[in-house]
PDB file of C-alpha atoms in Angstrom:
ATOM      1  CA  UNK A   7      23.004 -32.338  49.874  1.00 68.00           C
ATOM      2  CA  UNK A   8      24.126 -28.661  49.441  1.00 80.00           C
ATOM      3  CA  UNK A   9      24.542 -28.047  45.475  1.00 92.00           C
ATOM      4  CA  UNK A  10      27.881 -26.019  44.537  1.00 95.00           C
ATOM      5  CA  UNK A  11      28.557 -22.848  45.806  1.00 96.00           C
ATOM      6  CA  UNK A  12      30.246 -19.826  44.073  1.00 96.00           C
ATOM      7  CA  UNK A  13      32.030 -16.679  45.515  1.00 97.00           C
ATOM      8  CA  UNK A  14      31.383 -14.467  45.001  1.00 97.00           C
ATOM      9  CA  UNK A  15      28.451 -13.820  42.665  1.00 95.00           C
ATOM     10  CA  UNK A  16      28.773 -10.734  41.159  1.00 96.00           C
ATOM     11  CA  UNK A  17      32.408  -8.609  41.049  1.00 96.00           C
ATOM     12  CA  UNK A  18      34.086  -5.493  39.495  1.00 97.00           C
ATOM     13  CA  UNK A  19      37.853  -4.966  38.721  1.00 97.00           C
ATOM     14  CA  UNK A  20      39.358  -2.744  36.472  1.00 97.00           C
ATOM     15  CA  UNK A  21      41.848  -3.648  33.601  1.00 97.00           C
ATOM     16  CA  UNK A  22      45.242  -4.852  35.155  1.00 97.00           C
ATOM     17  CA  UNK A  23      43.952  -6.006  38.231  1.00 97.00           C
ATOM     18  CA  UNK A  24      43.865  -9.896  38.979  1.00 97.00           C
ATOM     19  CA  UNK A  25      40.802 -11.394  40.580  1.00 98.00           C
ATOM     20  CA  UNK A  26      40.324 -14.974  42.640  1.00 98.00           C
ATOM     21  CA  UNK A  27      37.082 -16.860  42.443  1.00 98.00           C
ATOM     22  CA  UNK A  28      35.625 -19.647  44.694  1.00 98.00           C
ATOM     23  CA  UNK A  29      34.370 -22.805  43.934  1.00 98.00           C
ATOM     24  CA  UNK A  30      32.744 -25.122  47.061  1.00 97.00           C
ATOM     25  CA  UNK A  31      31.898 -28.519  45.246  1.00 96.00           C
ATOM     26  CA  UNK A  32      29.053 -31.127  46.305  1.00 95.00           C
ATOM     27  CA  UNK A  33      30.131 -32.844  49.695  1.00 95.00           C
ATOM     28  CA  UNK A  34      32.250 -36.207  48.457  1.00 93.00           C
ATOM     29  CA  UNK A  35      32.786 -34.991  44.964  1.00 93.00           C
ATOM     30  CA  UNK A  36      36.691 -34.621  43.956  1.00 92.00           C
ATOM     31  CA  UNK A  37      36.624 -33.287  40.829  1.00 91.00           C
ATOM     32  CA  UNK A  38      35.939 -29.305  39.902  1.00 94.00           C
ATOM     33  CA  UNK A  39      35.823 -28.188  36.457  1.00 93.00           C
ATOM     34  CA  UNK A  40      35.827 -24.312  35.469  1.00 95.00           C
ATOM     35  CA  UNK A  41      34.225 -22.850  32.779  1.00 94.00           C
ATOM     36  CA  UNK A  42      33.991 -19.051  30.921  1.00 96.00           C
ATOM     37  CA  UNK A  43      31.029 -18.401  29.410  1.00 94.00           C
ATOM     38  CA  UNK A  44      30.380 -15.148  26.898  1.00 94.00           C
ATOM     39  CA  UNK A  45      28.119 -14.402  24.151  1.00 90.00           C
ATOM     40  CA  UNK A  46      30.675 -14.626  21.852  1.00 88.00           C
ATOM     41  CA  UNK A  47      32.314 -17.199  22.936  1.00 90.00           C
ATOM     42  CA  UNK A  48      29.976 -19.557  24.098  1.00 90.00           C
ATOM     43  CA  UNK A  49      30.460 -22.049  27.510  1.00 91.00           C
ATOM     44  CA  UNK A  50      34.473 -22.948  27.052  1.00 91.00           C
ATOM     45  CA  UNK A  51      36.247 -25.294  29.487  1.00 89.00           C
ATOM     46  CA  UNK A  52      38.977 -23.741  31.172  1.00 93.00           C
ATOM     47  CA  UNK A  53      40.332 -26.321  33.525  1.00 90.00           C
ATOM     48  CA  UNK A  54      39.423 -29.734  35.925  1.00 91.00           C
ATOM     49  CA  UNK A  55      40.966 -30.503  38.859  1.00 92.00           C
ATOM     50  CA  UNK A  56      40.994 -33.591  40.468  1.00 90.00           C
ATOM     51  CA  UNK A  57      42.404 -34.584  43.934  1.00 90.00           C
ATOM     52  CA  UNK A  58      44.462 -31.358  44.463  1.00 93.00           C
ATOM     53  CA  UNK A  59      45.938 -31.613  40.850  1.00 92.00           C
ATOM     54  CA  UNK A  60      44.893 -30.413  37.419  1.00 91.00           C
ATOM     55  CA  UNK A  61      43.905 -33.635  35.117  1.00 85.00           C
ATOM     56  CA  UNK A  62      43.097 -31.586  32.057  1.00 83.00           C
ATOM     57  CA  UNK A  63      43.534 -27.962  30.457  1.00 86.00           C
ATOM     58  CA  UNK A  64      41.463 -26.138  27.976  1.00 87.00           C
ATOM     59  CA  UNK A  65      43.049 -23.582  25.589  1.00 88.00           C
ATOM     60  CA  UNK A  66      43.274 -19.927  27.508  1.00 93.00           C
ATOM     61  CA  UNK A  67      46.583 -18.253  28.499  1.00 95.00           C
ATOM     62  CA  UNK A  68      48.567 -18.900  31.517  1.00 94.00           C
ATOM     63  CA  UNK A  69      47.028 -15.575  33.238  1.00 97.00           C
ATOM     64  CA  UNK A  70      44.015 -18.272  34.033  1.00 97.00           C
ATOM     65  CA  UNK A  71      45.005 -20.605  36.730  1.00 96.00           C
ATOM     66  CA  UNK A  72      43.746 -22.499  39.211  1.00 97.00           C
ATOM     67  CA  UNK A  73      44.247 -25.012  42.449  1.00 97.00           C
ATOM     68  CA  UNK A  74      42.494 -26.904  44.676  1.00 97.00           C
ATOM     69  CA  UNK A  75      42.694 -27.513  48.201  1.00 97.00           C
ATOM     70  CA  UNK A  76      42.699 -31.349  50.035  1.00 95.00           C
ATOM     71  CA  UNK A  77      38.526 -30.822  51.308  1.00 94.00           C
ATOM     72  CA  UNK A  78      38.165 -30.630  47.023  1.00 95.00           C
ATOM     73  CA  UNK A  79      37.264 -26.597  47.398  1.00 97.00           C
ATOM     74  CA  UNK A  80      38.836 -24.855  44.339  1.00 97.00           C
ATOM     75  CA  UNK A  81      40.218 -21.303  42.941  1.00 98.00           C
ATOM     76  CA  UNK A  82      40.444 -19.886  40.191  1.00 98.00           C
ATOM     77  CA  UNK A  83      42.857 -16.763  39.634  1.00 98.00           C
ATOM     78  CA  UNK A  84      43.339 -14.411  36.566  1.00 97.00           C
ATOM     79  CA  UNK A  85      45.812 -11.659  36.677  1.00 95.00           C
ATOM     80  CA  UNK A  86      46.074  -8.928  34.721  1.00 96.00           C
ATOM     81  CA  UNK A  87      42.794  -8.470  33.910  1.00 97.00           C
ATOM     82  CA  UNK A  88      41.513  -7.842  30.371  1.00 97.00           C
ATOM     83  CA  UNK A  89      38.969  -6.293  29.323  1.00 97.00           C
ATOM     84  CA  UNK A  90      37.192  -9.701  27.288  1.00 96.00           C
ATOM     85  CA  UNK A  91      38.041 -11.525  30.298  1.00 97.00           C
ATOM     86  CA  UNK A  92      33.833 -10.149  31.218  1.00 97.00           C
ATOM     87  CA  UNK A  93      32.091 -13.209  31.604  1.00 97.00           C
ATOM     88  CA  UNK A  94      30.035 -15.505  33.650  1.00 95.00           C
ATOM     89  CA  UNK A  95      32.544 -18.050  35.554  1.00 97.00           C
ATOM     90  CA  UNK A  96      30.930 -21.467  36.155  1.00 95.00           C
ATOM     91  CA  UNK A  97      32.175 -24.337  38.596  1.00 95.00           C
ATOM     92  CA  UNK A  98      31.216 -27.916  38.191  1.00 93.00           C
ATOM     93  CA  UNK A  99      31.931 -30.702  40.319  1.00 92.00           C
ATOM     94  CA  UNK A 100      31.662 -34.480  39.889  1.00 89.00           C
ATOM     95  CA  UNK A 101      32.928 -37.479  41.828  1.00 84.00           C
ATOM     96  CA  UNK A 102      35.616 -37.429  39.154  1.00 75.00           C
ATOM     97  CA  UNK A 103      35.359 -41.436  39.183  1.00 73.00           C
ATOM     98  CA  UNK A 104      34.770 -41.785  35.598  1.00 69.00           C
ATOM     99  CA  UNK A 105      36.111 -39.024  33.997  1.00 65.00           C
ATOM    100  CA  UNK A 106      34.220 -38.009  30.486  1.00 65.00           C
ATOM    101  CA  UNK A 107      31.408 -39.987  31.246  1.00 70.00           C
ATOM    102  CA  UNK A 108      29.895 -38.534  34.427  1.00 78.00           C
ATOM    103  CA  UNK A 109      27.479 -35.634  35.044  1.00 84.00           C
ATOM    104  CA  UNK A 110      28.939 -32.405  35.790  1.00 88.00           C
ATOM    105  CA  UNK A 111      26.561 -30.330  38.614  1.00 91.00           C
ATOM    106  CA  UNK A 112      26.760 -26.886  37.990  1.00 93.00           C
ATOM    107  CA  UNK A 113      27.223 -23.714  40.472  1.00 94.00           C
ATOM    108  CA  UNK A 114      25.443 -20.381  39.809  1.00 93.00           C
ATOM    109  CA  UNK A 115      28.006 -18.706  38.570  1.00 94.00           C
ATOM    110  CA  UNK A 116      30.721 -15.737  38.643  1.00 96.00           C
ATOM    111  CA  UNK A 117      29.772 -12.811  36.871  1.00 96.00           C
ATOM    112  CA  UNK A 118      33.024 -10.882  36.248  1.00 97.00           C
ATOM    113  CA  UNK A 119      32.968  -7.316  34.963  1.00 97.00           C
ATOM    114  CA  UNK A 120      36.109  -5.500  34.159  1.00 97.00           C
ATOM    115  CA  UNK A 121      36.067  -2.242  33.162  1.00 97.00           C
TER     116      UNK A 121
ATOM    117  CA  UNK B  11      39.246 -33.619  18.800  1.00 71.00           C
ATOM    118  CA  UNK B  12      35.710 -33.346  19.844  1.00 79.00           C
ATOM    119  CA  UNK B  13      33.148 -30.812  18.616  1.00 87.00           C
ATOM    120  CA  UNK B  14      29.888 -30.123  18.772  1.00 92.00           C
ATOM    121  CA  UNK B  15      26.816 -28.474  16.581  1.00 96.00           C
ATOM    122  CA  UNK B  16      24.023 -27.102  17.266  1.00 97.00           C
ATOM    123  CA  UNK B  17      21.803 -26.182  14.276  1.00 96.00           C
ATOM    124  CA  UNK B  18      19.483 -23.903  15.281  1.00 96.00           C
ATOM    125  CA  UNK B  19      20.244 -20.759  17.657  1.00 95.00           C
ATOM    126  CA  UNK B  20      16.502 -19.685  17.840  1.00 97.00           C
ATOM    127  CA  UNK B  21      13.586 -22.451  18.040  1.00 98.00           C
ATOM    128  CA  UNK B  22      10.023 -20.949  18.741  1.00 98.00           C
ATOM    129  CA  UNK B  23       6.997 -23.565  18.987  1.00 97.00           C
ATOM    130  CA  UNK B  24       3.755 -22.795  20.279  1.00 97.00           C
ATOM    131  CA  UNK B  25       2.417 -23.809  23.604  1.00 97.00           C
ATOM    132  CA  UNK B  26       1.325 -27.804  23.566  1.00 97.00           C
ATOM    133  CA  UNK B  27       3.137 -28.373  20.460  1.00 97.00           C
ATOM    134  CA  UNK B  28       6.471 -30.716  19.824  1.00 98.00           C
ATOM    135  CA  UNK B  29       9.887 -29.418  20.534  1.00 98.00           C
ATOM    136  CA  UNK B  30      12.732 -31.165  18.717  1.00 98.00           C
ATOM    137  CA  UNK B  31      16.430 -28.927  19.281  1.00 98.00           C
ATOM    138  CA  UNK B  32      19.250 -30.856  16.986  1.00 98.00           C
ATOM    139  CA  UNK B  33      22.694 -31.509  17.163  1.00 97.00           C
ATOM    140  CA  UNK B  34      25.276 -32.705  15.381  1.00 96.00           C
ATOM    141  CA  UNK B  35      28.644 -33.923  17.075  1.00 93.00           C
ATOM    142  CA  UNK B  36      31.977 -34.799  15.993  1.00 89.00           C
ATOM    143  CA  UNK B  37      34.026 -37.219  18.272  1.00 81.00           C
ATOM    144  CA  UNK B  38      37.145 -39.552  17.614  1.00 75.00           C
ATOM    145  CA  UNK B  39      36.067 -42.268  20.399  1.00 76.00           C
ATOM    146  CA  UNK B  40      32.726 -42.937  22.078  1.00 77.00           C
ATOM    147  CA  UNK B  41      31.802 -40.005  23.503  1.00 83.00           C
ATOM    148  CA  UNK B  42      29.478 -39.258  26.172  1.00 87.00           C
ATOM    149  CA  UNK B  43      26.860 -36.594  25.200  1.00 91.00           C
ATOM    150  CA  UNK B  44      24.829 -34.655  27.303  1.00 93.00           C
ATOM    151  CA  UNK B  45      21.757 -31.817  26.955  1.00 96.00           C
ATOM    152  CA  UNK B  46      21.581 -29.020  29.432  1.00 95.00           C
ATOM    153  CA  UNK B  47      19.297 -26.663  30.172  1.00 96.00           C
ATOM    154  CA  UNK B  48      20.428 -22.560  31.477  1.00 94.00           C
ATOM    155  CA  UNK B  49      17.585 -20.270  32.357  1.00 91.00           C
ATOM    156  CA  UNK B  50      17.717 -16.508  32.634  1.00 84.00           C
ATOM    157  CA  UNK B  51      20.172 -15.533  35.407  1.00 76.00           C
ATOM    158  CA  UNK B  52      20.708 -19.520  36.287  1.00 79.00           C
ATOM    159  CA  UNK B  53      23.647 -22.049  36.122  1.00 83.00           C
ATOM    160  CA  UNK B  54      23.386 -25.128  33.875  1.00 90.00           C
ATOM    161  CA  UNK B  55      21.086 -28.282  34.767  1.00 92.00           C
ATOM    162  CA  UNK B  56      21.436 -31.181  33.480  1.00 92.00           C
ATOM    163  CA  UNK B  57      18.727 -32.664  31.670  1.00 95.00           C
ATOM    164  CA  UNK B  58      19.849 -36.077  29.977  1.00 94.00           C
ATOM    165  CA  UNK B  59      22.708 -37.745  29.097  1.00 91.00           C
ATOM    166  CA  UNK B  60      24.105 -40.660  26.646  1.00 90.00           C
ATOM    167  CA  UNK B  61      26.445 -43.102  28.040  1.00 81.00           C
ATOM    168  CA  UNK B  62      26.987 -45.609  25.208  1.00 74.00           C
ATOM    169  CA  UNK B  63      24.221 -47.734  26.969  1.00 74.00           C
ATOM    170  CA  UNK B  64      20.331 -47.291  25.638  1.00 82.00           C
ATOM    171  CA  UNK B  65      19.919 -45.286  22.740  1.00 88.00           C
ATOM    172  CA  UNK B  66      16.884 -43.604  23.317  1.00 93.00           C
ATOM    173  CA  UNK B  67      17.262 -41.648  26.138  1.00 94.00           C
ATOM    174  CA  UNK B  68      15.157 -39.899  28.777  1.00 94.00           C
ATOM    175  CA  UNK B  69      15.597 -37.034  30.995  1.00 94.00           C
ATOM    176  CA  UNK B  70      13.958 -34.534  33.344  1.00 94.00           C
ATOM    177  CA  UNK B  71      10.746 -32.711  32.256  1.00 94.00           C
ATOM    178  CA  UNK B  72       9.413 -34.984  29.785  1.00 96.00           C
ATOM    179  CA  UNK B  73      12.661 -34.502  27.186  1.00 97.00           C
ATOM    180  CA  UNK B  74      14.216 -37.420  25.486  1.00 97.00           C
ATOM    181  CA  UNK B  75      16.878 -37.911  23.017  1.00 97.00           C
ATOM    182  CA  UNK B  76      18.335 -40.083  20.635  1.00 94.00           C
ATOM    183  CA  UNK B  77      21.941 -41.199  19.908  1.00 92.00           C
ATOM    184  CA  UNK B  78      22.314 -41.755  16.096  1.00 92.00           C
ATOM    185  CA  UNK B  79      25.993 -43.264  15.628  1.00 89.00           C
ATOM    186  CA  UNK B  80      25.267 -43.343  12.316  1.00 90.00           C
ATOM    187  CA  UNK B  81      23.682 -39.988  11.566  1.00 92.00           C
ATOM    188  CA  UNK B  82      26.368 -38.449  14.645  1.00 92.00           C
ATOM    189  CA  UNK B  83      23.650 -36.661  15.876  1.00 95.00           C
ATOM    190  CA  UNK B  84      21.782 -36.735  19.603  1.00 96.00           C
ATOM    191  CA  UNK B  85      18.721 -33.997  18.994  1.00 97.00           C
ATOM    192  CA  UNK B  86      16.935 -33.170  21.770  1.00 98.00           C
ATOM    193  CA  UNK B  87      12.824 -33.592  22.080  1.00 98.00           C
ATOM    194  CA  UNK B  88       9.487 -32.957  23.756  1.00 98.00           C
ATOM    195  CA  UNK B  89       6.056 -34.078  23.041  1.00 97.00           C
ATOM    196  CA  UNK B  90       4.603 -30.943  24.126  1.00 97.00           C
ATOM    197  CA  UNK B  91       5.731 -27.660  24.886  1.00 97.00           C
ATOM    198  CA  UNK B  92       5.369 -25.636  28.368  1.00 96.00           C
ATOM    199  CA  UNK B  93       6.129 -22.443  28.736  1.00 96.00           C
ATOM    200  CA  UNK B  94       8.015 -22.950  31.493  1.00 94.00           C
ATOM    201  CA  UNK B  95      10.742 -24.304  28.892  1.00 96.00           C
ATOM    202  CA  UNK B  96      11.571 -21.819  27.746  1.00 96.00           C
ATOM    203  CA  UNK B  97      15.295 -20.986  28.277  1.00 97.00           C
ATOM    204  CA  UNK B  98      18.742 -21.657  26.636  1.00 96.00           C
ATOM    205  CA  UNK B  99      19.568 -25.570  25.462  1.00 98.00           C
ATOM    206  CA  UNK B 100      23.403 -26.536  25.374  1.00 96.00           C
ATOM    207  CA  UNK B 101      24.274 -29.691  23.763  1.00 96.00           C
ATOM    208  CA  UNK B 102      27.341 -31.445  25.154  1.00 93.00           C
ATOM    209  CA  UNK B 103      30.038 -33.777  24.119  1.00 89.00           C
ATOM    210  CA  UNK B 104      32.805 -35.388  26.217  1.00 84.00           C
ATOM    211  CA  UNK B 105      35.756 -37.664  26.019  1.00 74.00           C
ATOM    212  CA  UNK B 106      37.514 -39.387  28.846  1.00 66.00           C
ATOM    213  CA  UNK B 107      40.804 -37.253  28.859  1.00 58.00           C
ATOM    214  CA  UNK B 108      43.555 -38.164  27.340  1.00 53.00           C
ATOM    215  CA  UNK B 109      46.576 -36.103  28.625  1.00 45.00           C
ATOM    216  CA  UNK B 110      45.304 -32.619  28.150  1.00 42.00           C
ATOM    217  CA  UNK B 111      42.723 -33.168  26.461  1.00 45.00           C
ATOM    218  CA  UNK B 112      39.045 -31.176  26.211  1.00 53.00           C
ATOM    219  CA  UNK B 113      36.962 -31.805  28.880  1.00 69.00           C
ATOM    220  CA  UNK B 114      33.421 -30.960  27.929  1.00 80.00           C
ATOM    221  CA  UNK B 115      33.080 -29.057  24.606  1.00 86.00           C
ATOM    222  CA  UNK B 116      29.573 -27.182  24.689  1.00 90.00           C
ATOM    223  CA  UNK B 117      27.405 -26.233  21.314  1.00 93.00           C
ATOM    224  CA  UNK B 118      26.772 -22.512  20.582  1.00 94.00           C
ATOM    225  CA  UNK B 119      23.688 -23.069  22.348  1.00 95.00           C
ATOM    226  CA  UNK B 120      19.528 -23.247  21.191  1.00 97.00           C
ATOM    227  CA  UNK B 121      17.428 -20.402  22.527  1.00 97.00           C
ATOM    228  CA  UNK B 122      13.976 -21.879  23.236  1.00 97.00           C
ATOM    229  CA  UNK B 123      10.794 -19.501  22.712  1.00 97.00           C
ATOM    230  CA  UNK B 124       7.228 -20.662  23.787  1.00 97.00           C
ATOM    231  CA  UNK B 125       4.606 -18.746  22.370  1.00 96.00           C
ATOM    232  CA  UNK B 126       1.609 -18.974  24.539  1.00 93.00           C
TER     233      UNK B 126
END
Protein backbone atom coordinates (compact mmCIF):
# COMPACT_ATOMS: atom_id res chain seq x y z
CA UNK A 1 0.00 0.00 0.00
CA UNK A 2 1.15 3.59 -0.88
CA UNK A 3 1.96 5.42 2.62
CA UNK A 4 0.51 9.17 2.81
CA UNK A 5 1.41 11.63 0.51
CA UNK A 6 2.01 15.41 1.08
CA UNK A 7 1.94 18.44 -1.36
CA UNK A 8 3.77 19.91 -1.66
CA UNK A 9 7.00 19.38 0.28
CA UNK A 10 8.70 22.36 0.61
CA UNK A 11 6.90 26.11 -0.01
CA UNK A 12 7.52 29.91 0.36
CA UNK A 13 4.89 32.70 0.92
CA UNK A 14 5.32 35.91 2.26
CA UNK A 15 3.39 37.47 5.28
CA UNK A 16 -0.35 38.06 4.26
CA UNK A 17 -0.55 35.56 1.78
CA UNK A 18 -2.73 32.31 2.44
CA UNK A 19 -1.36 28.95 1.45
CA UNK A 20 -3.32 25.34 0.78
CA UNK A 21 -1.65 22.08 1.61
CA UNK A 22 -2.42 18.47 0.47
CA UNK A 23 -2.94 15.54 2.28
CA UNK A 24 -3.50 11.94 0.16
CA UNK A 25 -4.26 9.36 3.04
CA UNK A 26 -3.56 5.43 2.95
CA UNK A 27 -6.06 3.77 0.39
CA UNK A 28 -9.35 2.76 2.74
CA UNK A 29 -8.41 5.00 5.58
CA UNK A 30 -11.19 7.82 6.42
CA UNK A 31 -9.77 9.69 8.88
CA UNK A 32 -6.88 12.61 8.35
CA UNK A 33 -5.47 14.37 11.18
CA UNK A 34 -3.19 17.63 10.74
CA UNK A 35 -0.54 18.59 12.74
CA UNK A 36 2.08 21.89 13.15
CA UNK A 37 5.16 21.11 14.32
CA UNK A 38 7.96 23.95 15.52
CA UNK A 39 10.78 23.99 17.82
CA UNK A 40 9.05 25.95 20.07
CA UNK A 41 6.10 24.61 19.96
CA UNK A 42 6.50 21.13 19.69
CA UNK A 43 4.06 18.53 17.37
CA UNK A 44 0.39 20.28 18.14
CA UNK A 45 -2.82 18.81 16.69
CA UNK A 46 -4.57 21.10 14.59
CA UNK A 47 -7.55 19.23 13.30
CA UNK A 48 -9.14 15.41 12.24
CA UNK A 49 -11.42 14.88 9.77
CA UNK A 50 -13.44 12.07 9.35
CA UNK A 51 -15.84 11.14 6.46
CA UNK A 52 -15.89 14.65 4.85
CA UNK A 53 -16.49 16.33 8.33
CA UNK A 54 -14.28 17.62 11.11
CA UNK A 55 -14.73 15.24 14.39
CA UNK A 56 -12.34 17.21 16.54
CA UNK A 57 -10.42 20.69 16.76
CA UNK A 58 -7.23 21.60 18.43
CA UNK A 59 -6.66 25.15 19.78
CA UNK A 60 -5.27 27.54 16.70
CA UNK A 61 -7.28 30.45 15.21
CA UNK A 62 -9.87 30.24 12.62
CA UNK A 63 -7.18 31.41 9.83
CA UNK A 64 -6.34 27.38 10.02
CA UNK A 65 -8.96 25.40 8.32
CA UNK A 66 -9.46 22.52 6.65
CA UNK A 67 -11.89 19.96 4.50
CA UNK A 68 -11.93 16.87 3.07
CA UNK A 69 -13.15 15.52 -0.01
CA UNK A 70 -15.60 12.06 -0.39
CA UNK A 71 -12.17 9.70 -1.79
CA UNK A 72 -10.88 10.85 2.16
CA UNK A 73 -8.06 13.32 0.39
CA UNK A 74 -7.77 16.43 2.65
CA UNK A 75 -6.70 20.34 2.72
CA UNK A 76 -5.56 22.34 4.80
CA UNK A 77 -5.74 26.28 4.24
CA UNK A 78 -4.23 29.23 6.29
CA UNK A 79 -4.79 32.74 5.23
CA UNK A 80 -3.14 35.54 6.10
CA UNK A 81 -0.04 34.23 6.68
CA UNK A 82 2.07 34.98 9.77
CA UNK A 83 5.20 34.99 10.19
CA UNK A 84 5.24 31.94 13.29
CA UNK A 85 2.95 30.17 11.11
CA UNK A 86 6.94 28.54 9.74
CA UNK A 87 6.64 25.08 10.45
CA UNK A 88 6.66 21.56 9.32
CA UNK A 89 2.84 20.51 8.45
CA UNK A 90 2.20 16.79 9.08
CA UNK A 91 -0.86 14.62 7.80
CA UNK A 92 -1.92 11.44 9.43
CA UNK A 93 -4.44 9.11 8.42
CA UNK A 94 -6.17 6.18 10.15
CA UNK A 95 -9.21 4.06 9.40
CA UNK A 96 -10.83 6.41 11.90
CA UNK A 97 -12.78 3.18 13.27
CA UNK A 98 -11.75 3.59 16.75
CA UNK A 99 -11.03 6.93 17.29
CA UNK A 100 -8.21 7.62 20.21
CA UNK A 101 -7.13 4.26 20.18
CA UNK A 102 -5.77 3.60 16.68
CA UNK A 103 -2.37 4.26 15.07
CA UNK A 104 -1.98 7.37 13.25
CA UNK A 105 0.50 6.78 9.86
CA UNK A 106 2.32 9.72 9.24
CA UNK A 107 3.13 11.71 5.80
CA UNK A 108 6.52 13.43 5.24
CA UNK A 109 5.58 16.54 5.83
CA UNK A 110 4.94 20.36 4.73
CA UNK A 111 7.66 22.56 5.36
CA UNK A 112 6.16 26.09 5.29
CA UNK A 113 8.39 29.15 5.24
CA UNK A 114 6.97 32.58 5.37
CA UNK A 115 8.96 35.34 5.16
CA UNK B 1 -7.55 17.19 29.64
CA UNK B 2 -4.72 15.07 28.55
CA UNK B 3 -1.01 15.88 28.79
CA UNK B 4 1.99 14.49 28.38
CA UNK B 5 5.84 14.61 29.84
CA UNK B 6 8.72 13.85 28.70
CA UNK B 7 11.65 14.13 31.17
CA UNK B 8 14.56 14.25 29.41
CA UNK B 9 15.14 16.43 26.09
CA UNK B 10 18.74 15.04 25.52
CA UNK B 11 19.59 11.19 26.28
CA UNK B 12 23.17 10.09 25.08
CA UNK B 13 24.18 6.27 25.75
CA UNK B 14 26.98 4.62 24.25
CA UNK B 15 26.84 2.13 21.49
CA UNK B 16 25.59 -1.55 22.92
CA UNK B 17 24.45 -0.06 26.04
CA UNK B 18 20.59 0.25 27.47
CA UNK B 19 18.35 3.01 26.37
CA UNK B 20 15.46 3.82 28.70
CA UNK B 21 13.53 7.51 27.41
CA UNK B 22 10.66 8.31 30.25
CA UNK B 23 7.46 9.74 30.34
CA UNK B 24 5.07 10.82 32.44
CA UNK B 25 1.31 11.34 31.30
CA UNK B 26 -1.66 12.90 32.64
CA UNK B 27 -5.11 11.58 31.37
CA UNK B 28 -8.77 11.77 32.82
CA UNK B 29 -9.93 8.28 31.16
CA UNK B 30 -7.90 5.37 29.80
CA UNK B 31 -5.87 6.68 27.43
CA UNK B 32 -4.12 5.15 24.66
CA UNK B 33 -0.34 5.96 24.62
CA UNK B 34 1.92 5.68 21.96
CA UNK B 35 6.03 6.19 21.27
CA UNK B 36 7.17 7.53 17.97
CA UNK B 37 10.15 7.81 16.44
CA UNK B 38 11.16 11.23 13.78
CA UNK B 39 14.54 11.10 12.14
CA UNK B 40 16.40 13.98 10.56
CA UNK B 41 14.34 15.36 7.63
CA UNK B 42 11.58 12.36 8.21
CA UNK B 43 7.85 12.16 9.27
CA UNK B 44 6.87 10.29 12.45
CA UNK B 45 6.87 6.29 12.71
CA UNK B 46 5.29 4.64 14.94
CA UNK B 47 7.08 2.45 17.14
CA UNK B 48 4.68 0.96 19.93
CA UNK B 49 1.63 1.58 21.35
CA UNK B 50 -0.58 0.85 24.68
CA UNK B 51 -4.09 -0.07 24.24
CA UNK B 52 -5.30 -0.88 27.78
CA UNK B 53 -4.54 -4.60 26.86
CA UNK B 54 -0.85 -6.12 27.93
CA UNK B 55 1.16 -4.00 29.93
CA UNK B 56 4.43 -4.62 28.79
CA UNK B 57 4.59 -3.71 25.46
CA UNK B 58 6.71 -4.33 22.36
CA UNK B 59 7.43 -2.51 19.28
CA UNK B 60 9.63 -2.20 16.20
CA UNK B 61 13.46 -2.35 16.56
CA UNK B 62 13.83 -4.16 19.66
CA UNK B 63 11.98 -1.18 21.94
CA UNK B 64 9.49 -2.04 24.57
CA UNK B 65 7.56 -0.18 27.07
CA UNK B 66 5.69 -0.33 30.07
CA UNK B 67 2.29 1.10 31.16
CA UNK B 68 2.48 1.97 34.93
CA UNK B 69 -1.24 3.07 35.92
CA UNK B 70 -0.01 3.53 39.04
CA UNK B 71 3.24 5.40 38.56
CA UNK B 72 1.24 7.25 35.15
CA UNK B 73 4.17 6.71 33.36
CA UNK B 74 4.89 4.52 29.88
CA UNK B 75 8.99 5.02 29.47
CA UNK B 76 10.32 3.84 26.57
CA UNK B 77 13.39 1.06 26.41
CA UNK B 78 16.11 -0.85 24.60
CA UNK B 79 18.46 -3.48 25.64
CA UNK B 80 21.11 -2.22 23.51
CA UNK B 81 21.80 0.73 21.66
CA UNK B 82 22.46 1.08 17.68
CA UNK B 83 23.48 3.86 16.22
CA UNK B 84 21.10 3.78 13.83
CA UNK B 85 18.68 5.05 16.76
CA UNK B 86 19.57 7.76 16.96
CA UNK B 87 16.87 10.39 16.19
CA UNK B 88 14.03 12.33 17.99
CA UNK B 89 11.49 10.14 20.46
CA UNK B 90 7.86 11.63 20.91
CA UNK B 91 5.78 10.17 23.53
CA UNK B 92 2.04 10.20 22.86
CA UNK B 93 -1.20 10.26 24.66
CA UNK B 94 -4.76 10.02 23.28
CA UNK B 95 -8.36 10.03 24.28
CA UNK B 96 -11.31 8.92 22.25
CA UNK B 97 -12.85 12.45 21.50
CA UNK B 98 -15.28 13.77 23.26
CA UNK B 99 -16.90 16.72 21.35
CA UNK B 100 -13.89 18.80 20.57
CA UNK B 101 -11.73 17.37 22.33
CA UNK B 102 -7.60 16.85 21.84
CA UNK B 103 -6.79 14.41 19.55
CA UNK B 104 -3.24 13.29 20.13
CA UNK B 105 -1.25 15.49 22.57
CA UNK B 106 2.61 14.88 21.81
CA UNK B 107 5.59 15.32 24.63
CA UNK B 108 8.26 18.02 24.00
CA UNK B 109 10.11 15.31 22.53
CA UNK B 110 13.66 13.11 23.65
CA UNK B 111 16.63 13.70 21.39
CA UNK B 112 18.51 10.38 21.22
CA UNK B 113 22.49 10.51 20.86
CA UNK B 114 24.56 7.26 20.24
CA UNK B 115 28.03 7.62 20.88
CA UNK B 116 29.91 5.11 18.91
Amino acid sequence: KAGVTQTPRYLIKTRGQQVTLSCSPISGHRSVSWYQQTPGQGLQFLFEYFSETQRNKGNFPGRFSGRQFSNSRSEMNVSTLELGDSALYLCASSSGRLAGQETQYFGPGTRLLVL
Amino acid sequence: AQSVTQLDSHVSVSEGTPVLLRCNYSSSYSPSLFWYVQHPNKGLQLLLKYTSAATLVKGINGFEAEFKKSETSFHLTKPSAHMSDAAEYFCVVSEPPRGGADGLTFGKGTHLIIQP
